[in-house]
Structure formats: structure tokens, C-alpha cells
XYZ file of C-alpha atoms in Angstrom:
564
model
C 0.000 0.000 0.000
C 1.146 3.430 -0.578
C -0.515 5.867 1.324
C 0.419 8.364 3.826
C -0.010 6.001 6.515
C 2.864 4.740 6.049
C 5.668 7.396 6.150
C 8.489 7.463 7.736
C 8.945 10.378 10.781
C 10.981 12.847 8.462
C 12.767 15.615 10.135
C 16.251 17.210 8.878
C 17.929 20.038 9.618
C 22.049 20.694 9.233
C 24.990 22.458 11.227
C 28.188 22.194 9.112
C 29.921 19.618 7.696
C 33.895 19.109 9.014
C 34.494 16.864 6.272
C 32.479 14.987 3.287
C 34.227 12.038 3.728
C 33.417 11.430 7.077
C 30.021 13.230 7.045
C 28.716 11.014 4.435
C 30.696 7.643 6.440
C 29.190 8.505 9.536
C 25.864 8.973 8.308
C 25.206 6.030 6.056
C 27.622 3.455 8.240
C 25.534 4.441 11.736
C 23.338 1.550 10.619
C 25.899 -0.481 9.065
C 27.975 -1.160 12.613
C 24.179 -1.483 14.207
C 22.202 -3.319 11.334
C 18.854 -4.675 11.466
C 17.521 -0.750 11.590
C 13.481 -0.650 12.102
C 12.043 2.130 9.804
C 9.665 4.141 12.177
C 6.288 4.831 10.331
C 4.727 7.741 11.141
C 4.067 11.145 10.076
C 4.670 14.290 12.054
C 4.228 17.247 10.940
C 7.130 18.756 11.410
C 7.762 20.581 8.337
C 11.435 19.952 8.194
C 12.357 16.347 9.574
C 14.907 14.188 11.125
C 15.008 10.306 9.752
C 15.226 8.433 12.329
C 16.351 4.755 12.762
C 16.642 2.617 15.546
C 18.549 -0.682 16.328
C 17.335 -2.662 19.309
C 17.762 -0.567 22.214
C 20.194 1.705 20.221
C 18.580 4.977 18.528
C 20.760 6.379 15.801
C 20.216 9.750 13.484
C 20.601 9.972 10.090
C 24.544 11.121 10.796
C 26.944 10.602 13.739
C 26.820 13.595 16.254
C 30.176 14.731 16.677
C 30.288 15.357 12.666
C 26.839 16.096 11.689
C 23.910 17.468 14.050
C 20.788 17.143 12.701
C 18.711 19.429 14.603
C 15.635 22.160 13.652
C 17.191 24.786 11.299
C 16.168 27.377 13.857
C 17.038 25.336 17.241
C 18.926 27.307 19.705
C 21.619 26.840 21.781
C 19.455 26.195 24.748
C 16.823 24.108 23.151
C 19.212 21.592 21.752
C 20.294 20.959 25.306
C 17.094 21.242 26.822
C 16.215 16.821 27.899
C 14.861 14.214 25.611
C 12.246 13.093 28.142
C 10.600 16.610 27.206
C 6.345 14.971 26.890
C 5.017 16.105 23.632
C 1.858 18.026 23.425
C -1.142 15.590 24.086
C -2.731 15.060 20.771
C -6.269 15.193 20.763
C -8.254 11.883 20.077
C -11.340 10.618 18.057
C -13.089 11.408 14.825
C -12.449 14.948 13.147
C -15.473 16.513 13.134
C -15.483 18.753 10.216
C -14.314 15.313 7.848
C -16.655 13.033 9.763
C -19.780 15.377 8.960
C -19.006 15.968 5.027
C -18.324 12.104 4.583
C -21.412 10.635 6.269
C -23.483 13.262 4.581
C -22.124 12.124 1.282
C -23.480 8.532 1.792
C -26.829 10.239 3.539
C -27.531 12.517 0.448
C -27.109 9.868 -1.925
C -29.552 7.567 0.439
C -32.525 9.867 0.990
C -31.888 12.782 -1.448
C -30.967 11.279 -4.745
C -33.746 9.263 -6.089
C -33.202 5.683 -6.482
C -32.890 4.533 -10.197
C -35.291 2.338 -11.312
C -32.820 -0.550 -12.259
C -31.310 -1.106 -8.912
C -32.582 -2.656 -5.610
C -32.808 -1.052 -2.487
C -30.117 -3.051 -0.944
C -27.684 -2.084 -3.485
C -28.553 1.888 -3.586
C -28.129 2.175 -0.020
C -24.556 -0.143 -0.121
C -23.669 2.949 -2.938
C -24.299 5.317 -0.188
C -21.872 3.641 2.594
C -19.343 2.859 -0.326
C -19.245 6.188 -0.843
C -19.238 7.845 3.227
C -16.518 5.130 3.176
C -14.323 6.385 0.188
C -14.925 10.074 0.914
C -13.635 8.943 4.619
C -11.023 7.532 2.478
C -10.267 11.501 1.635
C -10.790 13.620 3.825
C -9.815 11.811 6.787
C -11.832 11.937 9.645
C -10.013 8.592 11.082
C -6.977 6.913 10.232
C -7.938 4.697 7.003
C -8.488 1.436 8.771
C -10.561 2.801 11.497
C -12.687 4.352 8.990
C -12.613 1.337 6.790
C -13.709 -0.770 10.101
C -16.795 1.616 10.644
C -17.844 1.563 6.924
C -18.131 -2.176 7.466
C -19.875 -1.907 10.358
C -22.371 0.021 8.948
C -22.864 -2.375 6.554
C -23.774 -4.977 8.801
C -26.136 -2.671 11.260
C -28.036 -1.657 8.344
C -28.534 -5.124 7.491
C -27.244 -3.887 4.092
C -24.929 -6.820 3.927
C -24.988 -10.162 6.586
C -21.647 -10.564 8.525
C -19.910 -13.211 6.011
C -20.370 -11.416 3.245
C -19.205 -8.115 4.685
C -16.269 -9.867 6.217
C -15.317 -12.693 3.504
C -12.750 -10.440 1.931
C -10.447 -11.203 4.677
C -9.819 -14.624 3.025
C -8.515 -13.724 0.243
C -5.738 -14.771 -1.183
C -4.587 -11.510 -2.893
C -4.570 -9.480 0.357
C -2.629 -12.115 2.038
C 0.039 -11.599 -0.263
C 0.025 -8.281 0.373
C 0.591 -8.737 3.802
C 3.535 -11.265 3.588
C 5.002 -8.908 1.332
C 4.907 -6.265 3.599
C 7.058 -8.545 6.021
C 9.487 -9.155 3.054
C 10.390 -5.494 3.135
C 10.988 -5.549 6.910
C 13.579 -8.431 6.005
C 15.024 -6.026 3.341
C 15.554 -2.943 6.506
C 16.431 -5.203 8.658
C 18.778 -7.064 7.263
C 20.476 -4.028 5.650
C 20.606 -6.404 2.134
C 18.478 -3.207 0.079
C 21.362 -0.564 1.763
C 23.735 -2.832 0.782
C 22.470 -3.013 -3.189
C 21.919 0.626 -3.676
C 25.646 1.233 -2.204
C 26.652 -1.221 -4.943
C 25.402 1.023 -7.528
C 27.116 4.300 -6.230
C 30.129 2.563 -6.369
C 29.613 1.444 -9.567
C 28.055 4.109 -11.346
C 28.019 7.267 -9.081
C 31.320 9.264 -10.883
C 28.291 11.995 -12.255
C 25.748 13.373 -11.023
C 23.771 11.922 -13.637
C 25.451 8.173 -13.008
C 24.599 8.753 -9.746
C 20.671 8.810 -10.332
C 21.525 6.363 -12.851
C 22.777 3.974 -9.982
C 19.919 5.099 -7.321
C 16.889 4.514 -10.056
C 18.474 1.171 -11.232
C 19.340 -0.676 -7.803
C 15.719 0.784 -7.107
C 14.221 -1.219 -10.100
C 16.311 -4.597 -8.519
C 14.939 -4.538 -5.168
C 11.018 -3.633 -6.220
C 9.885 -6.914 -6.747
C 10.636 -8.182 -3.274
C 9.757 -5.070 -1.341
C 5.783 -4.352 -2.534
C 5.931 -0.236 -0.863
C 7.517 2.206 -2.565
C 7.162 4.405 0.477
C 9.210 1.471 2.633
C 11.582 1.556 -0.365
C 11.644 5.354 -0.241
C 12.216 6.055 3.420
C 14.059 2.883 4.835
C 17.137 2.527 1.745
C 16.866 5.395 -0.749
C 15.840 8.250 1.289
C 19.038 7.870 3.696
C 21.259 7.372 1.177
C 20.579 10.164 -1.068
C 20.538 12.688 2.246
C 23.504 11.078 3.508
C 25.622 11.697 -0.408
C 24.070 15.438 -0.970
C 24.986 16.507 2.843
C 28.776 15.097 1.854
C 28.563 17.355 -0.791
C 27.527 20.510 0.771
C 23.812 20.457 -0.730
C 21.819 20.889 2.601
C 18.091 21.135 3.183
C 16.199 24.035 3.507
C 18.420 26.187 1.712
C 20.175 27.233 -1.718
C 22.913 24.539 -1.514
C 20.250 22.156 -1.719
C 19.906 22.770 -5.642
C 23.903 21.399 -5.570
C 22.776 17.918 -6.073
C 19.848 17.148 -3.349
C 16.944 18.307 -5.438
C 17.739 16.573 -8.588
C 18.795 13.148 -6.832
C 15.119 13.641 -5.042
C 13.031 14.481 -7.872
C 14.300 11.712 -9.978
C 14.322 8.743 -7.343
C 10.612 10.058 -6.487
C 9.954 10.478 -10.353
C 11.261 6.762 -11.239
C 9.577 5.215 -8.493
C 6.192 4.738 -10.179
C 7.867 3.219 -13.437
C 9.757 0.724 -10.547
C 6.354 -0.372 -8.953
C 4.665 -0.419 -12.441
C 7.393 -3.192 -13.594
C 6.665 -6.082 -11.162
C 3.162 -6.918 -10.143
C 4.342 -7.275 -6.304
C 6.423 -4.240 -6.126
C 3.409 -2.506 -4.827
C 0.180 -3.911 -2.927
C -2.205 -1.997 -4.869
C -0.889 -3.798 -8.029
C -2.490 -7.146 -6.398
C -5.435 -5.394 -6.007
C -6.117 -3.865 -9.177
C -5.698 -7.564 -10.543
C -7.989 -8.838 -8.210
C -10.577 -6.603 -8.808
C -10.241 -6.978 -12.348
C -10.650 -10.764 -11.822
C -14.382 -9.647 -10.181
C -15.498 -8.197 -13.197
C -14.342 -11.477 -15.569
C -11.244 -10.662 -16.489
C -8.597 -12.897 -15.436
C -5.109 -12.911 -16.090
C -2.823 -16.545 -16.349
C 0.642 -16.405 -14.667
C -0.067 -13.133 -13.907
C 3.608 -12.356 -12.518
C 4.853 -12.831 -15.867
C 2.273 -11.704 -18.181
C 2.451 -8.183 -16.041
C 6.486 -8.480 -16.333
C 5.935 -9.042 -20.153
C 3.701 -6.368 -20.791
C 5.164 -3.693 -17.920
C 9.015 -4.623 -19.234
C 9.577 -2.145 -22.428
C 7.593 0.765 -21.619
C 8.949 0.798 -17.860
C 12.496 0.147 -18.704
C 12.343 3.083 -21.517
C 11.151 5.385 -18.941
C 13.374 4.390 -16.213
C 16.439 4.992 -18.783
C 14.905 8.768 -19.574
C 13.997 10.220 -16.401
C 17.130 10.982 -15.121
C 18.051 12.372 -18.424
C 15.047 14.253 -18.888
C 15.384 15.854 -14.899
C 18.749 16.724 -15.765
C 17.909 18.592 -18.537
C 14.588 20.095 -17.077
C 15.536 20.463 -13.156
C 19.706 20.332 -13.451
C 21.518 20.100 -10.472
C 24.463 22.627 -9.807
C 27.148 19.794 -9.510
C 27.763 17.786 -12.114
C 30.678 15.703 -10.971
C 30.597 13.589 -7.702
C 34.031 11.607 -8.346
C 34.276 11.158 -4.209
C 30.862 9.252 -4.258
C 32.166 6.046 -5.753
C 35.180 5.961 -2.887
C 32.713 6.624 -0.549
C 30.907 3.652 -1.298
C 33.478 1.586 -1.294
C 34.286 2.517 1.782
C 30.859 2.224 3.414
C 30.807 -1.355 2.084
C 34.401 -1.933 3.697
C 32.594 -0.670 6.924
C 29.717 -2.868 6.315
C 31.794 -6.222 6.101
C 30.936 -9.132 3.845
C 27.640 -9.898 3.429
C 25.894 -12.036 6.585
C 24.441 -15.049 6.697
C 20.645 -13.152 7.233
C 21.132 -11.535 3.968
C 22.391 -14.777 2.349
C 19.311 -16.249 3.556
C 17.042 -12.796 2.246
C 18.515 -12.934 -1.654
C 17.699 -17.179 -1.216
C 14.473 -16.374 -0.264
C 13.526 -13.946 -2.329
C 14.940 -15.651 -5.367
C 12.579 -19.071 -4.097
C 9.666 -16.945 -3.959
C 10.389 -14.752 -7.371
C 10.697 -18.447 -8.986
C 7.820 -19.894 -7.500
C 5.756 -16.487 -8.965
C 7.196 -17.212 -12.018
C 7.173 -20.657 -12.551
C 4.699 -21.713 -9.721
C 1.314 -22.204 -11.955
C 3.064 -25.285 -13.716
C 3.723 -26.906 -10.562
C 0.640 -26.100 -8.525
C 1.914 -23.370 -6.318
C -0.029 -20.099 -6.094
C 1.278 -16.662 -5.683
C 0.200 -16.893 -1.810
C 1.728 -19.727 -0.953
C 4.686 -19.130 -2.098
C 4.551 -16.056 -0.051
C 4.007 -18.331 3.088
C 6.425 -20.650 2.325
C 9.109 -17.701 1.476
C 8.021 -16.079 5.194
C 8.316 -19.611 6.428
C 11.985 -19.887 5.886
C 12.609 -16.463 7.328
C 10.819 -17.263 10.657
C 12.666 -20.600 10.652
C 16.043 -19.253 10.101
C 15.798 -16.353 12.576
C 16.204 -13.423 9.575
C 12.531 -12.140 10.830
C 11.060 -13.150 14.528
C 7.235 -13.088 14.980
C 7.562 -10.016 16.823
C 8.956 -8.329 13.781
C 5.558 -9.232 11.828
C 3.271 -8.091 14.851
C 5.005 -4.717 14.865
C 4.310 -4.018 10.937
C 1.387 -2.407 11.642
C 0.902 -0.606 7.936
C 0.878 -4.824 6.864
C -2.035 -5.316 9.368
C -3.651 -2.316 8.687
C -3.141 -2.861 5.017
C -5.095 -6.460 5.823
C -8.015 -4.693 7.572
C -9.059 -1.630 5.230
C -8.056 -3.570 1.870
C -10.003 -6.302 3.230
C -13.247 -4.120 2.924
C -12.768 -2.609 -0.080
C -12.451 -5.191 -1.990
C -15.389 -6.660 -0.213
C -17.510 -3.826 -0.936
C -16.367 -3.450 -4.060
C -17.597 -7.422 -4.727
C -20.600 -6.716 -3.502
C -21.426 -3.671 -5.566
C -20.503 -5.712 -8.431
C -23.019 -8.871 -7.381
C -25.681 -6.222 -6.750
C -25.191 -4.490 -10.248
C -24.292 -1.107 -9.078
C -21.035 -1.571 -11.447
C -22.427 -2.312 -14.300
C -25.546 0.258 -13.847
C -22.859 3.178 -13.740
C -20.695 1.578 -16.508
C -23.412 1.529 -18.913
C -24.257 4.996 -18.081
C -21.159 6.344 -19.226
C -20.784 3.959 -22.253
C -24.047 5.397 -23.411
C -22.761 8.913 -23.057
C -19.746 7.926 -24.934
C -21.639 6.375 -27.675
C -23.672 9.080 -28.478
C -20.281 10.764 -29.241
C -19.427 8.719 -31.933
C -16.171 7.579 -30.582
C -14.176 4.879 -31.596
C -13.003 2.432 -28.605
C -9.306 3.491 -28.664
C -10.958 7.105 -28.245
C -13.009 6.366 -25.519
C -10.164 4.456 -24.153
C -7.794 7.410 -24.399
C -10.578 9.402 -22.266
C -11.095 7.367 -19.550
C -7.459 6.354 -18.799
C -6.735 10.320 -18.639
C -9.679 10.674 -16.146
C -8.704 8.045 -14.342
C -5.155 9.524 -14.349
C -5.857 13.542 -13.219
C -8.675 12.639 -10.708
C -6.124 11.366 -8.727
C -5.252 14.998 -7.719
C -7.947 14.894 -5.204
C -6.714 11.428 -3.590
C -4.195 10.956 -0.909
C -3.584 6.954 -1.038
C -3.022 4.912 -4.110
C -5.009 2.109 -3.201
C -7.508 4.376 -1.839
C -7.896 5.553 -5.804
C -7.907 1.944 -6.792
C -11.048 1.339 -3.633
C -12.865 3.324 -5.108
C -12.793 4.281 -8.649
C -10.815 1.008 -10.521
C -13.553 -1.089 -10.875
C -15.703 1.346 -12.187
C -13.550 2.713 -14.901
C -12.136 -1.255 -15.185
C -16.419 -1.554 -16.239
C -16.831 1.707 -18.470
C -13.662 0.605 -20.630
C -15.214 -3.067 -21.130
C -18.440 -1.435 -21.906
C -17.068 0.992 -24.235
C -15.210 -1.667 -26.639
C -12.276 -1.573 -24.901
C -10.410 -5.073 -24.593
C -10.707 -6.308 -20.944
C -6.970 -7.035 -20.791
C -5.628 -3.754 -22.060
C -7.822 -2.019 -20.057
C -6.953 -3.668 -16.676
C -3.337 -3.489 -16.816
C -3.719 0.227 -17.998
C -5.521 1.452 -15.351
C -3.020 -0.644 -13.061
C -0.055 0.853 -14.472
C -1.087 4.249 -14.012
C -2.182 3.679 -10.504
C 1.324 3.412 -9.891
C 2.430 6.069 -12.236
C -0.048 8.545 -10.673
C 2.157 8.654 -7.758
C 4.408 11.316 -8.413
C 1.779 14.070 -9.281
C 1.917 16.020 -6.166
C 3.156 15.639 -2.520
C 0.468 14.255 -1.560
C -0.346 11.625 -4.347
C 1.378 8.982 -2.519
C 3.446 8.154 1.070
C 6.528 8.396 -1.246
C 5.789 11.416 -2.186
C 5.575 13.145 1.051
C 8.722 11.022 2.354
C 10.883 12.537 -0.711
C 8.777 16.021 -0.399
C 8.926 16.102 3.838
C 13.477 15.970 3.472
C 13.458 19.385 2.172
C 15.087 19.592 -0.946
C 12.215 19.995 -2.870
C 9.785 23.751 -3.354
C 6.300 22.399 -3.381
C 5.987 24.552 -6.663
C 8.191 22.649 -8.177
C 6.738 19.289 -6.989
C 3.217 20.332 -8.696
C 5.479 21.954 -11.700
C 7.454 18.302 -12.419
C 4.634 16.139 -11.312
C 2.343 17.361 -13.924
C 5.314 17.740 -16.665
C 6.722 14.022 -16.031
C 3.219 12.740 -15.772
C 2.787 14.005 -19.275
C 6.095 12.240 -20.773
C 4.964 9.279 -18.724
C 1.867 9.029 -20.396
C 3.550 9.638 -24.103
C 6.126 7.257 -23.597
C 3.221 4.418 -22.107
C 1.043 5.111 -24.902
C 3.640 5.009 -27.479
C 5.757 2.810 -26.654
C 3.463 0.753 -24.529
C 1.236 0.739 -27.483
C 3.182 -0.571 -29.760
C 4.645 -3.132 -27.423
C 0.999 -4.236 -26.107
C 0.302 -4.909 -30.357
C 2.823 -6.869 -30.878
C 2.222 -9.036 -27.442
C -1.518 -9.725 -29.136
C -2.915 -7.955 -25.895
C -5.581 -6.185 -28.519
């Protein structure tokens, strides 16, 4: 899932450095010499934060303290003294009122205001109307998402809209359970330091330029995607830290004109090549499992699914992997080119790290068990979710994850609760005929325009696409809105496979738009390199060369794969 639940506490502020060697040594080997660092998930809103990772009973910031203190930019002398057991300001508890009144009355205006048409029972108009107090919830926020979700459901059953199996039978299914495990993969990957270990591979190899540098970041980003399903746990436990930890070496600091040295661009183009990452591999983000799912409710089902998506994702993702940082360094340069000490520092941080341990031996052997049993696992009988298990199975055994590891990822359990009824929901809209109703609505309209399918296609994937301004959550989007527009292309002509993985792809590409679009997006907006003008400025540019290069090249590609 990638929503703003999930983001790392983010605060960053700078005194100077005494050396970039040892700035950038300190800061990025702090975990090394302490590995298994847990990724705190939370967001504060402190506008200018401090990454914070801690190892057992060890707490650790981004950079060692007698080199690099990372405190407020306008801390004082006294109030960095002043004692840690300080108690935060109590935080005030239960529903927002103002977001809890606009998204019940959404549901209670659609109930008793909007007359009921004709074609639909009363069971499934007033389901419409907690669907939709649920995803405007999903919104504006008056609860965090799976409290919110939990109430929808409730409502549900009180109503006697739906009985308690139906509402609840989502939570068997297989697709979400994936999600889960997968969410305990990427502990394995923080924890075991293996996805630090990667992207440090690539500065070494490739980090001479600036340019190289993104080249290495975006690339080693693409490797570890498939095992670690959030790009906001990619984002703020391995690329995040690294990137902060390279531009404060080279005298590009936060909150301030030397951040345009080299912090921006690095920023902007991990946080721009992130959605082509998660677009590649159908578990390098949940809400890729759940747009296939859903799609799979309407009729259209996908074999081997991990490689079909591969297939179709592989040439349009890798061409726009290869051009963002090109593009970025045209459109948003940074001021230094060169970064010739990057590669030494690498190797140096991998000196400090020591050869690789036995727990990350056992994390690339998992992982590549697991990839192979998603690949080849159909032939032999194994499904996507058990391979999962059996993957999480061996990590448990051999000590790499303990269960207390899986009980504290609370965005995997939370991911399990709210998922769990929205896809239920969403089943049961579909069974009642609410889907269909609206879908044929709009393929009327369309009709009546004279448009050919690959028109009507064009407009609804661009809909889909910009709506997403007024979203916070990418699976939130796909909650609410993918199974309707997954209907409206099928009824307009469009093929049913083409469609899906369309509207899946740019669920992930949609990302990037804003600060907001995604919990990547505020973890790469909240370290302070980046104007939010600019984030709105690039968002909208690169979603526009995203969508040229999908549709061309994509196009093309999707032809010649007999996908329509």
C-alpha cells in the first residue's frame, strides 16, 4: 500500500559539515555497525524532519553527532540541550469533526436525497451510499484509514445492508494475504540491511556523475522492487538515507540554496522513477495485487499473472526508467555535475559494512525461491500466496525475521483490515449491479459521441489519471474508482486485458503528481530539498512524458504481445 499512513517520521535540519568524507561515512555506516535498523512509520508534521532509525535498544540519526547534528534549522543553543524526556503536546483523540460530517453526509444525500434509479434494488442503492461515506472517509480523513474502513463495514452490517460473512469474507482472500507477507518481506530487506547494501553497490559502480549517480539510485531501485511491494518502505528505509547522507557530503543541505547542488535533482528523480519501478513487477506494490484482483471480479482474469504483467510492464517501464534521469537533468539540473568522491565513498561504506551475513544470504535465497515460484509456480501447482508463506516460512525458521517483527508491521495489518473491505464492498457492488448500472451509463454517453473504442479508451485512462489529484492513497484511488472505470472501458469496446493493466499501471504512475499523491511522495517532499511549486510543476510535466512514452511505446509493445 502506498498511502500516507505509512511514512516514515521525516525531520532534517544541518549544522556544518567538518568533512564529506566522514560526514557522508558517519551517516550512512551508523546503521551499518548497528544493522537490522526498524524504519519508524509515522508522520509528524514537522515541516522539516529528522530520519530516524533505531537498532534494538540503540537509537541512531541519520549522521553521527560529533560530525553532523541534525537538529531544527532554527534550534537554539538552549533548546538543543534542553532533555529528551521533554512529553510532547497531548494530541487530541477521536473522529475529526469537520471530515466526519461531510463524509457521512455524502453517503446520507445519496440515500434519501438522490432518487433511487429504477434498475437497482434497495439493498444495493443504499450499499452505494456507505461505499461512498466510506471512500470520501477515504479523503478527507476523519479517522486513520483502517478505522474508517472498520466503521464503513460496520455500517454495513447494522443496516442489514450486507450479513456478517459477506461483509467480512474479503479477509480470506488470497490476494490481500500476499500483500501482507510482502509487507514482512520489506521488513527483512531494513532489517537485514541487504536493500542498503544493493543501492551502495550502484554508487560505487556508477556514481562518478551526477547523472550516473541517479543512474545507480533509479536502477538498484528497479532490482529490489519486486521483493519489497511499498515504494514508500523503499523510499524512506534505503533510498531516502542514502541520497541525504551523499548530498549533505557534498555541501547540498536542506532548507536552503545549496540544496539545488545535487539534493533536489537526486530527489526528484528517485521520487519520479519510483512509479515506473512499482509499475514493472506486479508485487512491487500492494495496490498492483489489487487492481488484478478486482479486475478478476469483473471477468477478467489474467494466467501467470507475474509474468504476463512483467511481459507487458518490461519495455515501456524500462524506456522510462532509462529517460527520467536524463530528462530531470535537462529540465531540473543540479548545480554539480561531478561527484568523483561518491564512488570511494561507497566503497568505503561497504568496507565498513563487512561481507555480506548469513541473514542476507538467507534474504537474496528467499527472495529468489519466492520470485521463482511467482514465475514458474502455476506449472507446478503453487499459487502466488503460498509461495509467499512458504518464502516467510523460511525467514521465521532461520531467525532473519522473529514473529515479533511481523506483529510490529502495523501498515501490513492495517493494510489487511481496510483492503479487506474494499475489496469486499467493491464485490458486492458488483453482485448487486451497481457496477455495471454506472458503466453503462457512461458507455451510453460515450456512444452518443461517436467515438471509436481506442478514443473512448484514451478518455477514460486520462480521467482516471488527473482525478487522482484529489486522492491521498493509491489504493484508496484503486477502492474506489478502478472497478468502475475497469467496467466503463469493457463497456465501451475496450479489450478487458488492455484495459486492466492500464488502469493498473497508471495507478502506480499517478504517484508522483503532487506531494500528496502517494506516502513516497511526502517522504521525498517532507526531506526538504524539494519547493512544493516545483513538486506540482514536475509532477504534472513528467506525468505528461509518462503518459507519451506508455502510450507510445506501450502501445506498440501491447500490439505486438496480441494484448488487442
Amino acid at each position: 500500500m502506498e498511502s500516507l499512513a505509512l511514512l516514515p517520521t521525516l525531520s532534517l535540519s544541518t549544522t556544518t559539515t567538518t568533512s564529506k568524507a566522514t560526514a557522508f561515512l558517519r551517516s550512512s555506516t551508523t546503521s551499518l555497525h548497528h544493522r537490522r535498523p526498524h524504519l519508524s512509520l509515522s508522520l509528524s508534521s514537522t515541516p522539516k524532519p529528522t530520519l530516524t532509525f533505531s537498532s534494538h535498544s540503540h537509537s541512531h540519526s541519520l549522521s553521527s553527532k560529533p560530525l553532523l547534528a541534525l537538529k531544527p534549522l532554527n534550534a537554539t543553543a538552549s533548546s538543543s540541550s534542553s532533555p529528551a524526556t521533554t512529553s510532547p503536546p497531548p494530541t487530541k483523540s477521536g473522529a475529526k469533526l469537520i471530515p466526519l460530517i461531510l463524509s457521512v453526509s455524502v453517503g446520507l444525500l445519496l440515500r434519501f436525497a438522490v432518487p433511487k434509479p429504477a434498475e437497482l434494488t434497495p439493498q444495493a442503492w443504499q450499499l452505494l451510499a456507505i461505499f461512498l461515506s466510506t471512500v470520501a472517509g477515504l479523503v478527507l480523513s476523519p479517522l486513520p484509514v483502517g478505522a474508517w474502513a472498520f466503521l464503513g463495514v460496520t455500517a454495513s452490517v447494522v443496516t442489514k445492508t450486507l450479513p456478517f460473512p459477506t461483509a467480512f469474507c474479503a479477509f480470506t482472500n488470497e490476494v490481500i494475504w500476499l500483500i501482507v507477507i510482502s509487507f514482512f518481506f520489506a521488513r527483512g530487506f531494513v532489517k537485514t540491511g541487504l536493500g542498503d547494501r544493493i543501492a551502495t553497490y550502484f554508487v560505487k559502480w556508477l556514481g562518478k556523475s551526477t547523472l550516473g549517480l541517479s543512474y545507480g539510485l533509479t536502477i538498484s531501485e528497479a532490482l529490489v522492487a519486486p521483493a519489497m511491494p511499498s515504494t514508500t518502505a523503499r523510499a524512506g528505509g534505503i533510498f531516502l538515507p542514502i541520497i541525504k547522507s551523499l548530498s549533505i557530503s557534498s555541501g547540498s543541505l536542506p532548507g536552503g540554496e545549496s540544496r539545488k547542488k545535487l539534493g533536489t535533482y537526486l530527489i526528484m528523480t528517485q521520487f519520479q522513477s519510483a512509479g515506473n519501478s512499482s509499475a514493472l513487477f506486479l508485487t512491487a506494490a500492494a495496490q498492483n495485487l489489487l487492481c488484478l484482483k478486482l479486475a478478476e471480479e469483473l471477468g477478467v482474469k489474467i494466467a501467470s499473472p507475474w509474468v504476463f504483467w512483467l511481459k507487458a510492464a518490461s519495455l515501456p517501464a524500462f524506456v522510462a526508467l532509462l529517460l527520467t534521469p536524463l530528462i530531470l537533468y535537462k529540465l531540473y539540473p543540479p548545480e554539480l555535475k561531478d561527484t568523483p568522491e561518491a564512488p570511494a565513498l561507497a566503497a568505503e561504506k561497504l568496507k565498513n559494512m563487512g561481507p555480506v551475513t548469513k541473514n542476507e544470504w538467507v534474504m537474496v535465497g528467499t527472495m529468489l525461491l519466492a520470485v521463482s515460484l511467482w514465475v514458474f509456480g502455476e506449472k507446478i501447482g503453487v499459487s502466488s500466496v503460498v509461495a509467499a508463506m512458504l518464502g516467510l516460512s523460511v525467514l521465521l525458521l532461520l531467525g532473519v525475521l522473529d514473529w515479533n517483527d511481523c506483529l510490529n508491521e502495523k501498515s501490513a495489518w492495517d493494510t489487511l483490515a481496510w483492503f479487506a473491505v474494499l475489496v469486499g464492498m467493491a464485490s458486492q457492488l458488483t453482485n448487486l449491479g451497481i457496477v455495471s448500472w454506472m458503466s453503462g451509463c457512461v458507455a451510453r454517453s460515450l456512444k452518443t459521441m461517436n467515438l471509436s473504442w481506442p478514443a473512448a479508451f484514451g478518455i477514460l485512462q486520462a480521467a482516471y489519471f488527473f482525478v487522482h489529484y484529489l486522492f491521498a492513497s493509491q489504493t484508496g484511488h484503486v477502492g474506489a474508482l478502478y472497478s468502475a472505470f475497469l467496467a466503463m472501458n469493457i463497456a465501451s469496446g475496450v479489450p478487458g486485458v488492455l484495459a486492466a493493466l492500464a488502469l493498473a499501471y497508471n495507478t502506480n504512475l499517478f504517484g508522483a503528481l503532487t506531494h500528496y499523491s502517494s506516502g513516497q511522495a511526502a517522504v521525498y517532499y517532507g526531506a526538504g530539498y524539494v519547493d512544493l511549486p516545483d513538486v506540482f510543476k514536475m509532477g504534472f510535466i513528467m506525468a505528461v512524458i509518462n503518459a507519451t512514452i506508455w502510450t507510445v511505446v506501450g502501445g506498440v509493445w501491447w500490439k505486438i504481445l496480441g494484448i488487442y
